[in-house]
Amino acid sequence: MLFCIMSYFKELIHHALNTCEVMRVDYADVRIVRRQRENIAIKDGVVEALESTESFGFGVRVLRNGSWGFAASNKLSIEEVERIVKQALIIAEASSFTPGRKVILAPSQSVKAKYKTPLKIHPFKVSLKDKIDLLLVADKAEHVSPKIKISQAFYRGFWEEKTFASTEGSYIEQEIIECGAGIEATAIDEHDVQNRSYPNSFGGQSQTTGFELIKSMDLPGNAPRIAGEAVSLLSAKQCPSGEMDIILDGNQLALQVHESCGHAAELDRALGMEASYAGISFLTPDKLEEFRYGSDIVNIAADATLPGGLGTFGFDDEGVPAQKTLLVKDGVFSDYLTSRETAIWLHDLVPSYNKSSNGTARADSWSAIPLIRMTNVNLEPGAWKLEDLIADTKKGIFFSTNKSWSIDDRRLNFQFGTEIAWEIKNGKLGQIFKNPTYQGITPQFWGSCDAICNRDYWVIWGTPNCGKGEPVQEAHTGHGASPTRFRKIKVGIGGWEK
Amino acid sequence: MNLLGEKKLKKLVQQIFSFSKADQTEVSIYTFDHALTRFANSFIHQNVRYENILVNVRMIIDKRIGVASINSIEISDLREVVKRATKIARLNREDSDFVSLPKPQPIPKISSFSQSTINFGSIDRAKAVKTVIETAKRSNFTASGAYEIILSELSIANSLGVWAYQPITSASLSTVVSGENSSGYAFELNFDTSKIHPEEVAKKAVDKAKMGEDPIDISPGEYDVVLEPSAVAEMMDFFSYLGPNARVFYEQASYLRDKLGKRIFSPKLTIIDDPLDERGMPMAFDYEGVPKQKTILIEEGVPKAIVYDSYYANKYKKKNTGHALAAPNTEGPMPGHLVFKPGKKTTCELIKTVKKGILVSRFWYVRMLHHYQMNITGMTRDGTFLIENGKIIAPVKNLRFTQSIPAVLKNIVGVSKDLVLQPSWVGAGLFPTIFVRKFHFTSTTEF
């Protein structure tokens, strides 16, 4: 049977760890993970995809003589556990072929605990029929005009059951449940193609929560408005070019925070460990607690305890408890996202840094090693009401709903595009613009932040597809944000066909 | 890893069919053993290996389609995945555009498997990585990168009699070599590890990093550019997805929607999708078990064809070109084995023809701004240089481009005769260096 009973899990785990101890490792951990996913994609009234996936396996990570080895398999048996442990040890030995920094782990208390995502309606207990019916109604409601050529509705469900154990005595069982949904309307005429999404682009909004999230979205109720905007965009003016004050809606700001702060604050990047792929970081260790990242109203925190965030859990994949860390405090760069290995490394470079791991080591499956990943990286809310912020802006552009994102390999030069933007003129929202883009350099951009909306507008947005690592891994991260203003930003980038 | 082999996989597939009561059933089984040795700061810091099996079952019952997958070949689990797919299919709505899964066609036998790759273990990867690191160190550079080995078998079958099987080995070595203020990138891919040369990979990256030392500032603007194969491949991934893709085309969202048969690109541009080209990473069939067809996508600047899978071929009464992706596929069929027709000049000879321009080694973080216009943005990375009067005169700091792909293809004035194997989203292709006029850089960065 694919799903083993808990006592068999424990037997396998103990056997793996005992084998590791007999082989005299410095440290070892084991993860057994079962993942179930449901995906539904509707297009133009047709269920284009209706899929259920299941994946089950285990991975063993060993540290020997300061070098890592990792091996994993989809087969669960005593014999396979022994084979995989041996494989991990051989790989660790091969790792020591190239002399380099020996891995030392920051201390962490051993933990025996359980965690489960709190929710009201388990998304996997809601019938597929009900889900499909809801999406079909929303999809149909997008057809407000013959110019709507493509209507789409999406649902995703994710259910992970994992057990982590280590040679230090930790034994942690966790159950993480997520769901998400959204709609997208595409309008097409002889000259252009424009789309609008709700509540967010690229599949919608996702959180660690139950089906109550989907119900609260009112997809059918919002579909006509979204589709109407897509049609209006066809004949809208192109976003002007120049330097302007901009307000970013929360769903766009979430990705801004993700790309320009979250990734920049990953300590493994700053230490060069991701140089071959995702790049490094301009936030080098010498900048810690010194560097002005943004204006003094900018406070950015990583918080894995936040209810509903895609980066919310009980313990990371090194057994470190979920916690909150202030990455930027009053505009000053104040901490990194760290793991047990990198926290010690940072202490060697910055002796005043005496913190242990802040619990951001996460693996995307049983077959992957934990890497430093964002949890929920949030811009703390400010004091403004949105209507007051708009009224306070003489001339500017209000950007909403991400369409494109790009940033350099040190997290400095970025460019974003959104689906729609509104002109702000004399404190009022006016005409819409199509193909809106803006561009900046990270610290200058955040240095121009002068107003953040309050908690009434603060939403924790989900990014279920953050890529990093080799082999590449996909992390689910959350980002809380309220609409926020930035002054004198370059907008309207590049040439566009009329 | 022990490969299951064609015989055993055929037996498993027959067992799955025996559990199914659907009108039509498709099974794909992908077994793989994936190892990767990763290095940074000139030592191995991550080293992994995992084995897995993916069993994907697509059921069709009264034109209702359900897909389920599992990663086990235990009989009880195979029964379970069939049961799950059946339940999903029954709950689904009818797709009136669905006609049928494909019928069997002869599939050519190709070679994509190397024993030397199978035998290439963790110590071999470590030794190769050590060669790269030591080469970099001799020039006072730091090396990072990865040596990746994938051993796999892909089998596709359906209840109409399709059976396709291909064992595949893949090896790739990549490195970024970094100095104080420069970096260089190199990459090699082959199905045979004996054709991957760590010394050459290292030297190429080191030479680029040396050339790139002390980059100067440069203003953004319109420039002539020489794009090396890695940059060309990255750009063409977006073209493949947005252009000759039957789904996007018939949704009227493709740039090519009203342009087939018209010369809209440079006459120097001819691109064929050739999945069987032995210089590449050949693939005999698509994810529905249909033999992949060689397709002329662009001929002397004229877009000629788009690619199809069974769904879109049936829907629009066209020939299935064998470009299906794994079910359930909402992205449409895509070409993944682009082969450019080479030009007559080497890359060095092309550079000599540039009066003033920028040599771009590689793009990074490329994203679409507008699907229909095929506007993309991204950065340069790991080696960007100013060319004047046919000579590389200085390295420059990295630039952001915001650019229309059709404009690039229209403004090609030179194609190199050397083609380089590069990975693509759904395969691998052979890409040249291209010389392009009027490329738009819209901002710069600090390094």
PDB file of N, CA, C and O in Angstrom, chain A residues 2 43 47 50 52 56 70-72 74 83 95 98 133 188-190 192 259 271 273-275 277 404-406 408 413 435 470 490, chain B residues 38 41 44-45 47 49 51 67-69 71 77 84 88 92-93 247 251 257 364-365 367-370 373 375 381 400 442-445:
ATOM      1  N   LEU A   2       0.427   2.263  -0.697  1.00  0.00           N
ATOM      2  CA  LEU A   2       1.232   3.463  -0.792  1.00  0.00           C
ATOM      3  C   LEU A   2       1.356   4.139   0.567  1.00  0.00           C
ATOM      4  O   LEU A   2       2.434   4.569   0.960  1.00  0.00           O
ATOM      5  N   LYS A  43     -11.573  26.229 -19.189  1.00  0.00           N
ATOM      6  CA  LYS A  43     -11.385  27.231 -20.233  1.00  0.00           C
ATOM      7  C   LYS A  43     -12.607  27.212 -21.143  1.00  0.00           C
ATOM      8  O   LYS A  43     -12.957  26.162 -21.678  1.00  0.00           O
ATOM      9  N   VAL A  47     -13.781  21.725 -19.100  1.00  0.00           N
ATOM     10  CA  VAL A  47     -12.809  21.369 -18.061  1.00  0.00           C
ATOM     11  C   VAL A  47     -11.570  20.864 -18.781  1.00  0.00           C
ATOM     12  O   VAL A  47     -11.498  19.710 -19.199  1.00  0.00           O
ATOM     13  N   LEU A  50      -8.336  18.128 -15.228  1.00  0.00           N
ATOM     14  CA  LEU A  50      -8.910  17.659 -13.959  1.00  0.00           C
ATOM     15  C   LEU A  50      -7.977  16.543 -13.506  1.00  0.00           C
ATOM     16  O   LEU A  50      -7.952  15.453 -14.067  1.00  0.00           O
ATOM     17  N   SER A  52      -5.469  14.589 -10.400  1.00  0.00           N
ATOM     18  CA  SER A  52      -5.138  14.254  -9.018  1.00  0.00           C
ATOM     19  C   SER A  52      -3.770  13.588  -9.018  1.00  0.00           C
ATOM     20  O   SER A  52      -3.556  12.630  -9.753  1.00  0.00           O
ATOM     21  N   PHE A  56       4.952   9.948  -2.928  1.00  0.00           N
ATOM     22  CA  PHE A  56       5.302   9.452  -1.607  1.00  0.00           C
ATOM     23  C   PHE A  56       6.744   8.965  -1.644  1.00  0.00           C
ATOM     24  O   PHE A  56       7.131   8.272  -2.581  1.00  0.00           O
ATOM     25  N   PHE A  70      23.135  13.370   0.245  1.00  0.00           N
ATOM     26  CA  PHE A  70      21.686  13.208   0.307  1.00  0.00           C
ATOM     27  C   PHE A  70      21.256  12.183  -0.729  1.00  0.00           C
ATOM     28  O   PHE A  70      21.711  12.212  -1.872  1.00  0.00           O
ATOM     29  N   ALA A  71      20.381  11.281  -0.303  1.00  0.00           N
ATOM     30  CA  ALA A  71      19.811  10.319  -1.244  1.00  0.00           C
ATOM     31  C   ALA A  71      18.350  10.099  -0.889  1.00  0.00           C
ATOM     32  O   ALA A  71      17.965  10.250   0.275  1.00  0.00           O
ATOM     33  N   ALA A  72      17.551   9.745  -1.894  1.00  0.00           N
ATOM     34  CA  ALA A  72      16.113   9.607  -1.663  1.00  0.00           C
ATOM     35  C   ALA A  72      15.532   8.560  -2.592  1.00  0.00           C
ATOM     36  O   ALA A  72      16.077   8.277  -3.662  1.00  0.00           O
ATOM     37  N   ASN A  74      11.545   6.459  -3.722  1.00  0.00           N
ATOM     38  CA  ASN A  74      10.089   6.360  -3.620  1.00  0.00           C
ATOM     39  C   ASN A  74       9.647   5.021  -3.025  1.00  0.00           C
ATOM     40  O   ASN A  74       8.461   4.791  -2.818  1.00  0.00           O
ATOM     41  N   ARG A  83      19.825   0.828   1.754  1.00  0.00           N
ATOM     42  CA  ARG A  83      20.514   1.131   0.503  1.00  0.00           C
ATOM     43  C   ARG A  83      20.667   2.642   0.341  1.00  0.00           C
ATOM     44  O   ARG A  83      21.727   3.144  -0.045  1.00  0.00           O
ATOM     45  N   SER A  95      31.649  14.266  -1.728  1.00  0.00           N
ATOM     46  CA  SER A  95      31.629  15.719  -1.489  1.00  0.00           C
ATOM     47  C   SER A  95      32.935  16.206  -0.901  1.00  0.00           C
ATOM     48  O   SER A  95      33.360  17.333  -1.136  1.00  0.00           O
ATOM     49  N   THR A  98      36.563  17.752  -2.767  1.00  0.00           N
ATOM     50  CA  THR A  98      37.028  19.120  -3.018  1.00  0.00           C
ATOM     51  C   THR A  98      37.098  19.821  -1.668  1.00  0.00           C
ATOM     52  O   THR A  98      36.088  20.112  -1.057  1.00  0.00           O
ATOM     53  N   ASP A 133     -18.393  22.846 -10.454  1.00  0.00           N
ATOM     54  CA  ASP A 133     -19.606  23.675 -10.627  1.00  0.00           C
ATOM     55  C   ASP A 133     -19.308  25.138 -10.338  1.00  0.00           C
ATOM     56  O   ASP A 133     -19.711  26.032 -11.085  1.00  0.00           O
ATOM     57  N   ILE A 188      -9.715  39.962 -26.885  1.00  0.00           N
ATOM     58  CA  ILE A 188      -8.904  40.003 -28.118  1.00  0.00           C
ATOM     59  C   ILE A 188      -9.663  40.779 -29.184  1.00  0.00           C
ATOM     60  O   ILE A 188     -10.871  40.563 -29.375  1.00  0.00           O
ATOM     61  N   ASP A 189      -8.949  41.704 -29.845  1.00  0.00           N
ATOM     62  CA  ASP A 189      -9.511  42.312 -31.056  1.00  0.00           C
ATOM     63  C   ASP A 189      -8.461  42.244 -32.162  1.00  0.00           C
ATOM     64  O   ASP A 189      -7.461  41.534 -32.015  1.00  0.00           O
ATOM     65  N   GLU A 190      -8.700  43.011 -33.257  1.00  0.00           N
ATOM     66  CA  GLU A 190      -7.792  42.874 -34.419  1.00  0.00           C
ATOM     67  C   GLU A 190      -6.374  43.353 -34.090  1.00  0.00           C
ATOM     68  O   GLU A 190      -5.431  43.019 -34.793  1.00  0.00           O
ATOM     69  N   ASP A 192      -5.021  43.762 -30.605  1.00  0.00           N
ATOM     70  CA  ASP A 192      -4.408  43.575 -29.287  1.00  0.00           C
ATOM     71  C   ASP A 192      -5.033  42.389 -28.550  1.00  0.00           C
ATOM     72  O   ASP A 192      -6.101  41.882 -28.908  1.00  0.00           O
ATOM     73  N   GLU A 259      10.647  39.561  -4.607  1.00  0.00           N
ATOM     74  CA  GLU A 259      11.825  39.582  -5.477  1.00  0.00           C
ATOM     75  C   GLU A 259      12.936  40.459  -4.921  1.00  0.00           C
ATOM     76  O   GLU A 259      14.111  40.100  -4.992  1.00  0.00           O
ATOM     77  N   LEU A 271      26.080  34.245   0.733  1.00  0.00           N
ATOM     78  CA  LEU A 271      27.338  33.514   0.957  1.00  0.00           C
ATOM     79  C   LEU A 271      27.852  32.847  -0.321  1.00  0.00           C
ATOM     80  O   LEU A 271      28.811  32.083  -0.265  1.00  0.00           O
ATOM     81  N   MET A 273      26.330  30.605  -2.253  1.00  0.00           N
ATOM     82  CA  MET A 273      25.951  29.207  -2.466  1.00  0.00           C
ATOM     83  C   MET A 273      24.998  29.011  -3.643  1.00  0.00           C
ATOM     84  O   MET A 273      24.770  27.896  -4.079  1.00  0.00           O
ATOM     85  N   GLU A 274      24.413  30.081  -4.124  1.00  0.00           N
ATOM     86  CA  GLU A 274      23.493  29.998  -5.261  1.00  0.00           C
ATOM     87  C   GLU A 274      24.077  30.683  -6.501  1.00  0.00           C
ATOM     88  O   GLU A 274      23.347  30.946  -7.464  1.00  0.00           O
ATOM     89  N   ALA A 275      25.372  30.960  -6.493  1.00  0.00           N
ATOM     90  CA  ALA A 275      25.980  31.758  -7.559  1.00  0.00           C
ATOM     91  C   ALA A 275      25.817  31.137  -8.938  1.00  0.00           C
ATOM     92  O   ALA A 275      25.740  31.827  -9.939  1.00  0.00           O
ATOM     93  N   TYR A 277      23.343  29.580 -10.182  1.00  0.00           N
ATOM     94  CA  TYR A 277      22.014  29.580 -10.793  1.00  0.00           C
ATOM     95  C   TYR A 277      21.272  30.867 -10.468  1.00  0.00           C
ATOM     96  O   TYR A 277      21.302  31.811 -11.245  1.00  0.00           O
ATOM     97  N   SER A 404       4.271  40.701 -15.214  1.00  0.00           N
ATOM     98  CA  SER A 404       5.619  40.237 -15.515  1.00  0.00           C
ATOM     99  C   SER A 404       6.561  40.704 -14.410  1.00  0.00           C
ATOM    100  O   SER A 404       6.287  41.686 -13.732  1.00  0.00           O
ATOM    101  N   TRP A 405       7.664  39.989 -14.268  1.00  0.00           N
ATOM    102  CA  TRP A 405       8.624  40.329 -13.225  1.00  0.00           C
ATOM    103  C   TRP A 405      10.012  39.884 -13.685  1.00  0.00           C
ATOM    104  O   TRP A 405      10.181  38.858 -14.321  1.00  0.00           O
ATOM    105  N   SER A 406      11.004  40.668 -13.397  1.00  0.00           N
ATOM    106  CA  SER A 406      12.367  40.341 -13.797  1.00  0.00           C
ATOM    107  C   SER A 406      13.327  41.139 -12.924  1.00  0.00           C
ATOM    108  O   SER A 406      13.068  42.308 -12.633  1.00  0.00           O
ATOM    109  N   ASP A 408      17.800  41.396 -11.676  1.00  0.00           N
ATOM    110  CA  ASP A 408      19.144  40.906 -11.989  1.00  0.00           C
ATOM    111  C   ASP A 408      19.623  39.908 -10.932  1.00  0.00           C
ATOM    112  O   ASP A 408      18.943  39.681  -9.922  1.00  0.00           O
ATOM    113  N   ASN A 413      18.649  45.631 -10.081  1.00  0.00           N
ATOM    114  CA  ASN A 413      17.825  46.175 -11.164  1.00  0.00           C
ATOM    115  C   ASN A 413      16.630  45.278 -11.377  1.00  0.00           C
ATOM    116  O   ASN A 413      16.768  44.094 -11.632  1.00  0.00           O
ATOM    117  N   ASN A 435      -0.629  47.844 -20.558  1.00  0.00           N
ATOM    118  CA  ASN A 435       0.796  47.473 -20.571  1.00  0.00           C
ATOM    119  C   ASN A 435       1.638  48.327 -19.619  1.00  0.00           C
ATOM    120  O   ASN A 435       2.704  48.826 -19.975  1.00  0.00           O
ATOM    121  N   GLU A 470      19.552  23.786  -7.527  1.00  0.00           N
ATOM    122  CA  GLU A 470      19.850  22.821  -8.579  1.00  0.00           C
ATOM    123  C   GLU A 470      19.956  21.452  -7.921  1.00  0.00           C
ATOM    124  O   GLU A 470      20.816  21.291  -7.039  1.00  0.00           O
ATOM    125  N   LYS A 490      10.571  55.353 -12.437  1.00  0.00           N
ATOM    126  CA  LYS A 490      10.556  55.281 -13.901  1.00  0.00           C
ATOM    127  C   LYS A 490       9.429  54.337 -14.332  1.00  0.00           C
ATOM    128  O   LYS A 490       9.376  53.186 -13.894  1.00  0.00           O
TER     129      LYS A 490
ATOM    130  N   ARG B  38      26.764  19.668  -6.770  1.00  0.00           N
ATOM    131  CA  ARG B  38      26.742  21.127  -6.896  1.00  0.00           C
ATOM    132  C   ARG B  38      27.909  21.735  -6.140  1.00  0.00           C
ATOM    133  O   ARG B  38      28.282  21.249  -5.056  1.00  0.00           O
ATOM    134  N   ASN B  41      31.735  28.569  -4.182  1.00  0.00           N
ATOM    135  CA  ASN B  41      32.926  28.979  -3.427  1.00  0.00           C
ATOM    136  C   ASN B  41      34.062  27.965  -3.593  1.00  0.00           C
ATOM    137  O   ASN B  41      34.860  27.751  -2.689  1.00  0.00           O
ATOM    138  N   ILE B  44      32.463  21.456  -3.225  1.00  0.00           N
ATOM    139  CA  ILE B  44      31.153  20.803  -3.341  1.00  0.00           C
ATOM    140  C   ILE B  44      30.379  21.077  -2.061  1.00  0.00           C
ATOM    141  O   ILE B  44      30.823  20.701  -0.963  1.00  0.00           O
ATOM    142  N   HIS B  45      29.228  21.712  -2.203  1.00  0.00           N
ATOM    143  CA  HIS B  45      28.460  22.061  -1.001  1.00  0.00           C
ATOM    144  C   HIS B  45      27.099  21.378  -0.937  1.00  0.00           C
ATOM    145  O   HIS B  45      26.457  21.341   0.095  1.00  0.00           O
ATOM    146  N   ASN B  47      25.100  17.752  -2.637  1.00  0.00           N
ATOM    147  CA  ASN B  47      25.376  16.572  -3.452  1.00  0.00           C
ATOM    148  C   ASN B  47      24.221  15.612  -3.258  1.00  0.00           C
ATOM    149  O   ASN B  47      24.011  15.127  -2.142  1.00  0.00           O
ATOM    150  N   ARG B  49      21.098  12.677  -4.807  1.00  0.00           N
ATOM    151  CA  ARG B  49      20.664  11.669  -5.779  1.00  0.00           C
ATOM    152  C   ARG B  49      19.294  11.175  -5.355  1.00  0.00           C
ATOM    153  O   ARG B  49      19.081  10.892  -4.174  1.00  0.00           O
ATOM    154  N   GLU B  51      15.727   8.670  -6.748  1.00  0.00           N
ATOM    155  CA  GLU B  51      15.107   7.784  -7.731  1.00  0.00           C
ATOM    156  C   GLU B  51      13.602   7.881  -7.585  1.00  0.00           C
ATOM    157  O   GLU B  51      13.089   7.981  -6.464  1.00  0.00           O
ATOM    158  N   VAL B  67      -7.374  12.640 -15.163  1.00  0.00           N
ATOM    159  CA  VAL B  67      -5.952  12.276 -15.101  1.00  0.00           C
ATOM    160  C   VAL B  67      -5.561  12.078 -13.646  1.00  0.00           C
ATOM    161  O   VAL B  67      -5.897  12.899 -12.793  1.00  0.00           O
ATOM    162  N   ALA B  68      -4.880  10.994 -13.380  1.00  0.00           N
ATOM    163  CA  ALA B  68      -4.371  10.758 -12.021  1.00  0.00           C
ATOM    164  C   ALA B  68      -2.956  10.223 -12.117  1.00  0.00           C
ATOM    165  O   ALA B  68      -2.598   9.576 -13.112  1.00  0.00           O
ATOM    166  N   SER B  69      -2.160  10.482 -11.099  1.00  0.00           N
ATOM    167  CA  SER B  69      -0.800   9.960 -11.126  1.00  0.00           C
ATOM    168  C   SER B  69      -0.402   9.452  -9.754  1.00  0.00           C
ATOM    169  O   SER B  69      -0.979   9.831  -8.728  1.00  0.00           O
ATOM    170  N   ASN B  71       3.387   7.589  -7.707  1.00  0.00           N
ATOM    171  CA  ASN B  71       4.809   7.293  -7.931  1.00  0.00           C
ATOM    172  C   ASN B  71       5.182   5.918  -7.384  1.00  0.00           C
ATOM    173  O   ASN B  71       6.184   5.743  -6.703  1.00  0.00           O
ATOM    174  N   ASP B  77      -1.211  -0.061  -5.761  1.00  0.00           N
ATOM    175  CA  ASP B  77      -1.168   1.368  -6.088  1.00  0.00           C
ATOM    176  C   ASP B  77      -1.606   1.612  -7.528  1.00  0.00           C
ATOM    177  O   ASP B  77      -2.231   2.633  -7.833  1.00  0.00           O
ATOM    178  N   ARG B  84      -8.834   6.140  -9.187  1.00  0.00           N
ATOM    179  CA  ARG B  84      -8.891   7.586  -8.972  1.00  0.00           C
ATOM    180  C   ARG B  84      -9.148   8.300 -10.304  1.00  0.00           C
ATOM    181  O   ARG B  84      -9.977   9.203 -10.394  1.00  0.00           O
ATOM    182  N   ILE B  88     -12.449  10.543 -11.345  1.00  0.00           N
ATOM    183  CA  ILE B  88     -12.318  11.923 -11.813  1.00  0.00           C
ATOM    184  C   ILE B  88     -12.975  12.080 -13.177  1.00  0.00           C
ATOM    185  O   ILE B  88     -13.693  13.043 -13.436  1.00  0.00           O
ATOM    186  N   ASN B  92     -16.225  14.532 -14.416  1.00  0.00           N
ATOM    187  CA  ASN B  92     -15.920  15.650 -15.316  1.00  0.00           C
ATOM    188  C   ASN B  92     -17.087  15.906 -16.273  1.00  0.00           C
ATOM    189  O   ASN B  92     -18.043  15.139 -16.348  1.00  0.00           O
ATOM    190  N   ARG B  93     -16.973  17.010 -16.982  1.00  0.00           N
ATOM    191  CA  ARG B  93     -17.940  17.334 -18.028  1.00  0.00           C
ATOM    192  C   ARG B  93     -17.404  16.820 -19.354  1.00  0.00           C
ATOM    193  O   ARG B  93     -16.202  16.676 -19.532  1.00  0.00           O
ATOM    194  N   ARG B 247      -2.444  25.833 -29.792  1.00  0.00           N
ATOM    195  CA  ARG B 247      -3.442  26.375 -28.835  1.00  0.00           C
ATOM    196  C   ARG B 247      -3.452  27.902 -28.915  1.00  0.00           C
ATOM    197  O   ARG B 247      -4.499  28.527 -29.116  1.00  0.00           O
ATOM    198  N   GLU B 251      -6.358  30.385 -30.587  1.00  0.00           N
ATOM    199  CA  GLU B 251      -7.034  31.290 -29.646  1.00  0.00           C
ATOM    200  C   GLU B 251      -6.884  32.738 -30.090  1.00  0.00           C
ATOM    201  O   GLU B 251      -7.362  33.644 -29.419  1.00  0.00           O
ATOM    202  N   ARG B 257      -0.716  34.747 -35.771  1.00  0.00           N
ATOM    203  CA  ARG B 257      -2.095  34.351 -36.087  1.00  0.00           C
ATOM    204  C   ARG B 257      -2.532  34.676 -37.500  1.00  0.00           C
ATOM    205  O   ARG B 257      -3.357  33.997 -38.079  1.00  0.00           O
ATOM    206  N   TRP B 364      19.351  36.586 -18.597  1.00  0.00           N
ATOM    207  CA  TRP B 364      18.938  36.104 -17.266  1.00  0.00           C
ATOM    208  C   TRP B 364      17.590  36.688 -16.901  1.00  0.00           C
ATOM    209  O   TRP B 364      17.310  37.858 -17.159  1.00  0.00           O
ATOM    210  N   TYR B 365      16.774  35.867 -16.263  1.00  0.00           N
ATOM    211  CA  TYR B 365      15.471  36.251 -15.720  1.00  0.00           C
ATOM    212  C   TYR B 365      14.615  36.929 -16.788  1.00  0.00           C
ATOM    213  O   TYR B 365      14.099  38.027 -16.604  1.00  0.00           O
ATOM    214  N   ARG B 367      11.345  37.447 -18.894  1.00  0.00           N
ATOM    215  CA  ARG B 367       9.904  37.243 -18.703  1.00  0.00           C
ATOM    216  C   ARG B 367       9.131  37.970 -19.801  1.00  0.00           C
ATOM    217  O   ARG B 367       9.616  38.953 -20.358  1.00  0.00           O
ATOM    218  N   MET B 368       7.914  37.499 -20.020  1.00  0.00           N
ATOM    219  CA  MET B 368       7.052  38.102 -21.043  1.00  0.00           C
ATOM    220  C   MET B 368       6.359  39.329 -20.492  1.00  0.00           C
ATOM    221  O   MET B 368       5.769  39.277 -19.414  1.00  0.00           O
ATOM    222  N   LEU B 369       6.390  40.398 -21.277  1.00  0.00           N
ATOM    223  CA  LEU B 369       5.616  41.588 -20.939  1.00  0.00           C
ATOM    224  C   LEU B 369       4.269  41.550 -21.623  1.00  0.00           C
ATOM    225  O   LEU B 369       3.280  42.046 -21.092  1.00  0.00           O
ATOM    226  N   HIS B 370       4.256  41.012 -22.834  1.00  0.00           N
ATOM    227  CA  HIS B 370       3.027  41.021 -23.601  1.00  0.00           C
ATOM    228  C   HIS B 370       3.071  39.803 -24.520  1.00  0.00           C
ATOM    229  O   HIS B 370       3.934  39.713 -25.383  1.00  0.00           O
ATOM    230  N   GLN B 373       2.370  40.551 -28.512  1.00  0.00           N
ATOM    231  CA  GLN B 373       3.452  41.269 -29.178  1.00  0.00           C
ATOM    232  C   GLN B 373       4.788  40.554 -28.990  1.00  0.00           C
ATOM    233  O   GLN B 373       5.775  40.937 -29.598  1.00  0.00           O
ATOM    234  N   ASN B 375       6.709  40.690 -26.455  1.00  0.00           N
ATOM    235  CA  ASN B 375       7.669  41.578 -25.804  1.00  0.00           C
ATOM    236  C   ASN B 375       8.212  40.887 -24.569  1.00  0.00           C
ATOM    237  O   ASN B 375       7.450  40.367 -23.756  1.00  0.00           O
ATOM    238  N   ARG B 381      24.064  38.796 -18.485  1.00  0.00           N
ATOM    239  CA  ARG B 381      24.742  38.182 -17.338  1.00  0.00           C
ATOM    240  C   ARG B 381      26.014  37.485 -17.787  1.00  0.00           C
ATOM    241  O   ARG B 381      26.076  36.994 -18.918  1.00  0.00           O
ATOM    242  N   ARG B 400      19.710  45.828 -18.790  1.00  0.00           N
ATOM    243  CA  ARG B 400      18.363  45.274 -18.936  1.00  0.00           C
ATOM    244  C   ARG B 400      17.872  45.590 -20.334  1.00  0.00           C
ATOM    245  O   ARG B 400      18.023  46.707 -20.830  1.00  0.00           O
ATOM    246  N   THR B 442      17.141  49.072 -21.868  1.00  0.00           N
ATOM    247  CA  THR B 442      16.347  50.137 -21.270  1.00  0.00           C
ATOM    248  C   THR B 442      16.854  50.609 -19.911  1.00  0.00           C
ATOM    249  O   THR B 442      16.369  51.605 -19.386  1.00  0.00           O
ATOM    250  N   SER B 443      17.801  49.893 -19.321  1.00  0.00           N
ATOM    251  CA  SER B 443      18.410  50.383 -18.081  1.00  0.00           C
ATOM    252  C   SER B 443      19.670  49.564 -17.816  1.00  0.00           C
ATOM    253  O   SER B 443      19.954  48.590 -18.517  1.00  0.00           O
ATOM    254  N   THR B 444      20.407  49.983 -16.790  1.00  0.00           N
ATOM    255  CA  THR B 444      21.641  49.287 -16.435  1.00  0.00           C
ATOM    256  C   THR B 444      21.602  48.906 -14.961  1.00  0.00           C
ATOM    257  O   THR B 444      20.714  49.329 -14.222  1.00  0.00           O
ATOM    258  N   THR B 445      22.589  48.097 -14.568  1.00  0.00           N
ATOM    259  CA  THR B 445      22.701  47.812 -13.143  1.00  0.00           C
ATOM    260  C   THR B 445      24.105  48.175 -12.669  1.00  0.00           C
ATOM    261  O   THR B 445      24.887  48.754 -13.425  1.00  0.00           O
TER     262      THR B 445
END
